[in-house]
Amino acid sequence: MNRPARTTLAELRNIRVFARLSLDGHSWLLPQTEVCALESTLDIDREVQAPHSIGAIALGGEWWPVYCLSGELQRLLQMPGSRRACILLDNGADRFSLVCDQVETLAEAPHLLALPACMGALDSPIQALALLDSKLGCVTTTEHLAALLAAFEEGTGGH
Amino acid sequence: MATENLQGSNAWVLALDHRWFAAIGERELVHLVETPTLLEVPTCPYFCRSVLAWNDRLLPAIDLAAWLQQQPRVDHHWKLAGIVAYQPAPGVMPDYGALLLADIPERLPVTDAQACPLPEQPPGWRELALSCFRRGEDAIPILDLPYLFTGGLLTR
């Protein structure tokens, strides 16, 4: 799969509402418009499996593959006990679900800053950084997560 | 450029850890932060896994000692961060970054007469440094800050 183009800071700054996904203490921010639904991990059917998924969840008469990623966005085969929420992401082209420790909507759009070049900005799933009450949030998109998942399937390991 | 600053002028000698020292031009070090609060950035390279909030910016914090020994550091309790200014390209506004340090930098005068070859070990010095000068028995490489902070270290 081709690497998706980087989302520019200007594009990201036009996004008014972000969802915050907590994964192992790391905060990942995604455009709220790409969040389709939030379900319980209890609703995951582990018998329905797509490659590298931990199961699937039914919504709107369709199965959404569910993936489990670490805070470093590495694929996990076993779901940690801290994962409680299942966020369903849909950007019109990619549709899948991730299990998260916690999901919340940010009340205000955070001030976004570019990921520095020396931190691997060209290849990173991180499209921007944000300071959230003295903690850090990493902005990504459903498209970039989908590319990461596709890289797992192709065996190229992702970022 | 750091080399121009160092010709018959002052340099800051930075302790990258207890073994390795490097220099930058006098005007390239703009601030010191004691016991810096570093914010970890997931998925980033082992030698630059955190940022430092400074003056409404998030500065990349590079651990050059980790890069020189090609492995991540176990101890994450940093004593100091040096905020450095560099010009990413000619005609471009200066940008800032942070270098993680083990001790307080030492300011000293440097002349062209002190020029010497770069140390052969570790081999990474040849990539990091523009040139080198002698301080007593030690060879002190002069860092190429634009190279470090614009992604040059990612190629290795």
Short mmCIF file of N, CA and C in Angstrom, two decimals, chain B residues 17-130:
data_model
loop_
_atom_site.label_atom_id
_atom_site.label_comp_id
_atom_site.label_asym_id
_atom_site.label_seq_id
_atom_site.Cartn_x
_atom_site.Cartn_y
_atom_site.Cartn_z
N ASP B 17 27.53 12.74 27.61
CA ASP B 17 27.44 11.84 28.75
C ASP B 17 28.79 11.92 29.45
N HIS B 18 29.14 10.95 30.29
CA HIS B 18 30.40 11.06 31.02
C HIS B 18 31.62 10.76 30.15
N ARG B 19 31.38 10.24 28.92
CA ARG B 19 32.52 9.90 28.05
C ARG B 19 32.71 10.87 26.90
N TRP B 20 31.62 11.33 26.37
CA TRP B 20 31.70 12.04 25.10
C TRP B 20 31.33 13.52 25.24
N PHE B 21 32.18 14.34 24.63
CA PHE B 21 31.98 15.79 24.64
C PHE B 21 31.94 16.28 23.20
N ALA B 22 31.19 17.34 23.00
CA ALA B 22 31.12 17.95 21.67
C ALA B 22 30.96 19.46 21.87
N ALA B 23 31.22 20.21 20.81
CA ALA B 23 31.17 21.67 20.93
C ALA B 23 30.17 22.27 19.95
N ILE B 24 29.68 23.43 20.33
CA ILE B 24 28.89 24.25 19.41
C ILE B 24 29.38 25.68 19.57
N GLY B 25 29.00 26.52 18.62
CA GLY B 25 29.42 27.91 18.66
C GLY B 25 28.80 28.64 19.84
N GLU B 26 29.46 29.69 20.25
CA GLU B 26 29.01 30.43 21.43
C GLU B 26 27.56 30.89 21.31
N ARG B 27 27.19 31.34 20.12
CA ARG B 27 25.84 31.88 19.94
C ARG B 27 24.79 30.81 19.66
N GLU B 28 25.22 29.59 19.51
CA GLU B 28 24.26 28.52 19.20
C GLU B 28 23.55 28.00 20.45
N LEU B 29 24.17 28.17 21.61
CA LEU B 29 23.51 27.76 22.85
C LEU B 29 22.74 28.96 23.39
N VAL B 30 21.43 28.83 23.47
CA VAL B 30 20.63 30.01 23.85
C VAL B 30 20.02 29.88 25.24
N HIS B 31 19.96 28.68 25.79
CA HIS B 31 19.31 28.54 27.10
C HIS B 31 19.66 27.17 27.67
N LEU B 32 19.65 27.10 29.00
CA LEU B 32 19.82 25.80 29.68
C LEU B 32 18.59 25.53 30.52
N VAL B 33 18.12 24.30 30.48
CA VAL B 33 16.97 23.91 31.30
C VAL B 33 17.43 22.82 32.26
N GLU B 34 17.33 23.12 33.56
CA GLU B 34 17.73 22.12 34.56
C GLU B 34 16.63 21.09 34.75
N THR B 35 17.03 19.85 34.96
CA THR B 35 16.10 18.72 35.11
C THR B 35 14.86 18.90 34.22
N PRO B 36 15.07 18.86 32.93
CA PRO B 36 13.98 19.15 31.98
C PRO B 36 12.83 18.15 32.09
N THR B 37 11.62 18.66 31.93
CA THR B 37 10.45 17.79 31.85
C THR B 37 10.26 17.41 30.39
N LEU B 38 10.50 16.15 30.12
CA LEU B 38 10.44 15.67 28.73
C LEU B 38 9.13 14.93 28.50
N LEU B 39 8.53 15.20 27.38
CA LEU B 39 7.27 14.55 27.02
C LEU B 39 7.55 13.50 25.96
N GLU B 40 7.27 12.26 26.29
CA GLU B 40 7.60 11.16 25.38
C GLU B 40 6.69 11.16 24.17
N VAL B 41 7.29 10.97 23.00
CA VAL B 41 6.52 10.90 21.75
C VAL B 41 6.63 9.47 21.23
N PRO B 42 5.51 8.73 21.20
CA PRO B 42 5.58 7.35 20.73
C PRO B 42 5.96 7.27 19.26
N THR B 43 6.50 6.14 18.89
CA THR B 43 6.87 5.77 17.51
C THR B 43 8.13 6.49 17.00
N CYS B 44 8.73 7.33 17.82
CA CYS B 44 9.87 8.12 17.32
C CYS B 44 11.19 7.37 17.52
N PRO B 45 12.26 7.79 16.82
CA PRO B 45 13.54 7.08 16.91
C PRO B 45 14.12 7.13 18.33
N TYR B 46 14.87 6.10 18.68
CA TYR B 46 15.35 5.93 20.06
C TYR B 46 16.20 7.10 20.55
N PHE B 47 16.84 7.82 19.65
CA PHE B 47 17.72 8.92 20.09
C PHE B 47 16.97 10.25 20.17
N CYS B 48 15.71 10.22 19.81
CA CYS B 48 14.92 11.46 19.86
C CYS B 48 13.46 11.09 20.13
N ARG B 49 13.22 10.66 21.36
CA ARG B 49 11.90 10.12 21.70
C ARG B 49 11.09 11.07 22.56
N SER B 50 11.55 12.30 22.71
CA SER B 50 10.78 13.21 23.56
C SER B 50 10.92 14.64 23.06
N VAL B 51 9.96 15.44 23.50
CA VAL B 51 10.00 16.87 23.20
C VAL B 51 10.00 17.64 24.52
N LEU B 52 10.45 18.88 24.42
CA LEU B 52 10.54 19.76 25.57
C LEU B 52 9.72 21.01 25.27
N ALA B 53 8.79 21.31 26.16
CA ALA B 53 7.98 22.53 25.96
C ALA B 53 8.83 23.73 26.36
N TRP B 54 8.97 24.67 25.43
CA TRP B 54 9.81 25.85 25.68
C TRP B 54 9.29 27.01 24.83
N ASN B 55 8.90 28.09 25.50
CA ASN B 55 8.46 29.30 24.81
C ASN B 55 7.39 29.01 23.74
N ASP B 56 6.35 28.32 24.14
CA ASP B 56 5.24 27.99 23.24
C ASP B 56 5.64 27.12 22.05
N ARG B 57 6.75 26.44 22.20
CA ARG B 57 7.19 25.51 21.16
C ARG B 57 7.37 24.13 21.79
N LEU B 58 7.37 23.13 20.96
CA LEU B 58 7.74 21.78 21.40
C LEU B 58 9.04 21.44 20.68
N LEU B 59 10.13 21.41 21.43
CA LEU B 59 11.44 21.21 20.82
C LEU B 59 11.83 19.74 20.87
N PRO B 60 12.34 19.20 19.77
CA PRO B 60 12.84 17.83 19.81
C PRO B 60 14.06 17.76 20.73
N ALA B 61 14.11 16.73 21.57
CA ALA B 61 15.24 16.57 22.50
C ALA B 61 16.08 15.38 22.02
N ILE B 62 17.27 15.69 21.53
CA ILE B 62 18.13 14.64 20.97
C ILE B 62 19.13 14.16 22.01
N ASP B 63 19.23 12.85 22.13
CA ASP B 63 20.23 12.20 22.99
C ASP B 63 21.35 11.71 22.08
N LEU B 64 22.36 12.56 21.90
CA LEU B 64 23.43 12.21 20.96
C LEU B 64 24.29 11.05 21.46
N ALA B 65 24.40 10.91 22.78
CA ALA B 65 25.18 9.79 23.31
C ALA B 65 24.51 8.46 22.92
N ALA B 66 23.19 8.43 23.00
CA ALA B 66 22.47 7.22 22.59
C ALA B 66 22.71 6.94 21.11
N TRP B 67 22.67 7.99 20.30
CA TRP B 67 22.89 7.79 18.86
C TRP B 67 24.31 7.29 18.60
N LEU B 68 25.29 7.86 19.32
CA LEU B 68 26.68 7.46 19.10
C LEU B 68 26.90 5.99 19.46
N GLN B 69 26.21 5.54 20.52
CA GLN B 69 26.41 4.13 20.88
C GLN B 69 25.34 3.24 20.25
N GLN B 70 24.48 3.84 19.44
CA GLN B 70 23.49 3.09 18.65
C GLN B 70 22.54 2.25 19.50
N GLN B 71 22.23 2.74 20.68
CA GLN B 71 21.22 2.05 21.47
C GLN B 71 20.56 3.01 22.45
N PRO B 72 19.30 2.73 22.77
CA PRO B 72 18.59 3.65 23.66
C PRO B 72 19.17 3.63 25.06
N ARG B 73 19.01 4.73 25.74
CA ARG B 73 19.51 4.86 27.11
C ARG B 73 18.47 4.29 28.08
N VAL B 74 18.97 3.64 29.12
CA VAL B 74 18.06 3.06 30.12
C VAL B 74 17.66 4.14 31.13
N ASP B 75 18.64 4.96 31.54
CA ASP B 75 18.38 6.00 32.53
C ASP B 75 17.79 7.23 31.83
N HIS B 76 16.59 7.61 32.22
CA HIS B 76 15.93 8.74 31.56
C HIS B 76 15.93 10.01 32.41
N HIS B 77 16.71 10.01 33.49
CA HIS B 77 16.71 11.19 34.37
C HIS B 77 17.81 12.15 33.92
N TRP B 78 17.41 13.11 33.14
CA TRP B 78 18.38 14.03 32.57
C TRP B 78 18.62 15.21 33.49
N LYS B 79 19.88 15.58 33.62
CA LYS B 79 20.25 16.70 34.48
C LYS B 79 19.99 18.03 33.77
N LEU B 80 20.26 18.05 32.50
CA LEU B 80 20.21 19.32 31.76
C LEU B 80 19.77 19.12 30.31
N ALA B 81 19.13 20.14 29.80
CA ALA B 81 18.91 20.21 28.36
C ALA B 81 19.44 21.56 27.88
N GLY B 82 20.20 21.53 26.83
CA GLY B 82 20.69 22.77 26.22
C GLY B 82 19.80 23.13 25.05
N ILE B 83 19.22 24.32 25.11
CA ILE B 83 18.40 24.77 23.97
C ILE B 83 19.35 25.41 22.97
N VAL B 84 19.31 24.92 21.75
CA VAL B 84 20.23 25.43 20.73
C VAL B 84 19.45 26.05 19.58
N ALA B 85 20.07 27.01 18.95
CA ALA B 85 19.48 27.66 17.77
C ALA B 85 20.30 27.26 16.55
N TYR B 86 19.61 27.03 15.46
CA TYR B 86 20.31 26.68 14.22
C TYR B 86 19.50 27.22 13.05
N GLN B 87 20.18 27.35 11.94
CA GLN B 87 19.50 27.82 10.73
C GLN B 87 19.32 26.62 9.81
N PRO B 88 18.07 26.16 9.59
CA PRO B 88 17.85 24.94 8.81
C PRO B 88 18.40 25.02 7.39
N ALA B 89 18.37 26.20 6.81
CA ALA B 89 18.88 26.38 5.44
C ALA B 89 19.21 27.86 5.29
N PRO B 90 20.06 28.20 4.32
CA PRO B 90 20.40 29.61 4.13
C PRO B 90 19.15 30.44 3.84
N GLY B 91 19.07 31.58 4.47
CA GLY B 91 17.95 32.49 4.23
C GLY B 91 16.68 32.13 4.98
N VAL B 92 16.75 31.10 5.79
CA VAL B 92 15.57 30.64 6.54
C VAL B 92 15.70 31.12 7.98
N MET B 93 14.56 31.40 8.60
CA MET B 93 14.58 31.85 9.99
C MET B 93 15.19 30.76 10.89
N PRO B 94 15.88 31.16 11.95
CA PRO B 94 16.45 30.15 12.87
C PRO B 94 15.36 29.31 13.51
N ASP B 95 15.72 28.10 13.82
CA ASP B 95 14.82 27.20 14.54
C ASP B 95 15.56 26.74 15.80
N TYR B 96 14.83 26.02 16.65
CA TYR B 96 15.41 25.64 17.94
C TYR B 96 15.25 24.14 18.16
N GLY B 97 16.17 23.62 18.95
CA GLY B 97 16.09 22.21 19.35
C GLY B 97 16.74 22.07 20.71
N ALA B 98 16.68 20.88 21.27
CA ALA B 98 17.29 20.64 22.58
C ALA B 98 18.26 19.47 22.48
N LEU B 99 19.40 19.62 23.15
CA LEU B 99 20.36 18.52 23.28
C LEU B 99 20.39 18.10 24.75
N LEU B 100 20.25 16.83 25.01
CA LEU B 100 20.27 16.34 26.38
C LEU B 100 21.71 16.23 26.86
N LEU B 101 21.96 16.80 28.03
CA LEU B 101 23.33 16.94 28.52
C LEU B 101 23.49 16.30 29.90
N ALA B 102 24.73 15.88 30.16
CA ALA B 102 25.02 15.25 31.45
C ALA B 102 25.61 16.22 32.45
N ASP B 103 26.06 17.38 31.98
CA ASP B 103 26.69 18.33 32.90
C ASP B 103 26.61 19.75 32.32
N ILE B 104 26.98 20.70 33.14
CA ILE B 104 26.93 22.11 32.73
C ILE B 104 27.96 22.36 31.62
N PRO B 105 27.57 23.01 30.55
CA PRO B 105 28.52 23.28 29.46
C PRO B 105 29.67 24.17 29.93
N GLU B 106 30.80 23.98 29.28
CA GLU B 106 31.99 24.77 29.60
C GLU B 106 32.29 25.70 28.43
N ARG B 107 32.45 26.98 28.74
CA ARG B 107 32.75 27.95 27.68
C ARG B 107 34.25 28.14 27.61
N LEU B 108 34.79 28.06 26.41
CA LEU B 108 36.23 28.25 26.30
C LEU B 108 36.61 28.85 24.95
N PRO B 109 37.72 29.61 24.93
CA PRO B 109 38.17 30.18 23.66
C PRO B 109 38.81 29.11 22.78
N VAL B 110 38.59 29.24 21.48
CA VAL B 110 39.15 28.26 20.54
C VAL B 110 39.80 29.03 19.39
N THR B 111 40.95 28.55 18.96
CA THR B 111 41.60 29.17 17.79
C THR B 111 41.83 28.11 16.72
N ASP B 112 42.15 28.58 15.52
CA ASP B 112 42.41 27.65 14.42
C ASP B 112 43.59 26.73 14.72
N ALA B 113 44.49 27.19 15.56
CA ALA B 113 45.67 26.38 15.88
C ALA B 113 45.29 25.09 16.61
N GLN B 114 44.08 25.05 17.16
CA GLN B 114 43.65 23.86 17.90
C GLN B 114 42.98 22.82 17.01
N ALA B 115 42.85 23.12 15.72
CA ALA B 115 42.16 22.16 14.83
C ALA B 115 42.87 20.82 14.83
N CYS B 116 42.08 19.75 14.80
CA CYS B 116 42.65 18.40 14.81
C CYS B 116 41.69 17.45 14.09
N PRO B 117 42.16 16.24 13.78
CA PRO B 117 41.25 15.27 13.12
C PRO B 117 40.13 14.82 14.06
N LEU B 118 39.04 14.38 13.46
CA LEU B 118 37.94 13.84 14.26
C LEU B 118 38.34 12.51 14.89
N PRO B 119 37.81 12.21 16.05
CA PRO B 119 38.10 10.88 16.64
C PRO B 119 37.59 9.78 15.72
N GLU B 120 38.30 8.67 15.68
CA GLU B 120 37.86 7.56 14.82
C GLU B 120 36.73 6.76 15.47
N GLN B 121 36.70 6.78 16.80
CA GLN B 121 35.66 6.05 17.52
C GLN B 121 34.93 6.99 18.46
N PRO B 122 33.62 6.82 18.57
CA PRO B 122 32.79 5.97 17.73
C PRO B 122 32.68 6.54 16.32
N PRO B 123 32.41 5.70 15.33
CA PRO B 123 32.44 6.17 13.94
C PRO B 123 31.39 7.24 13.62
N GLY B 124 30.37 7.34 14.46
CA GLY B 124 29.30 8.30 14.22
C GLY B 124 29.76 9.75 14.24
N TRP B 125 30.91 10.02 14.87
CA TRP B 125 31.38 11.41 14.92
C TRP B 125 31.49 12.01 13.52
N ARG B 126 31.89 11.21 12.55
CA ARG B 126 32.11 11.75 11.20
C ARG B 126 30.81 12.26 10.59
N GLU B 127 29.71 11.71 11.07
CA GLU B 127 28.41 12.13 10.55
C GLU B 127 27.89 13.36 11.29
N LEU B 128 28.19 13.42 12.57
CA LEU B 128 27.65 14.50 13.41
C LEU B 128 28.39 15.81 13.28
N ALA B 129 29.69 15.71 12.95
CA ALA B 129 30.56 16.86 13.19
C ALA B 129 31.03 17.52 11.90
N LEU B 130 31.24 18.83 12.00
CA LEU B 130 31.77 19.62 10.90
C LEU B 130 33.29 19.60 10.91
#
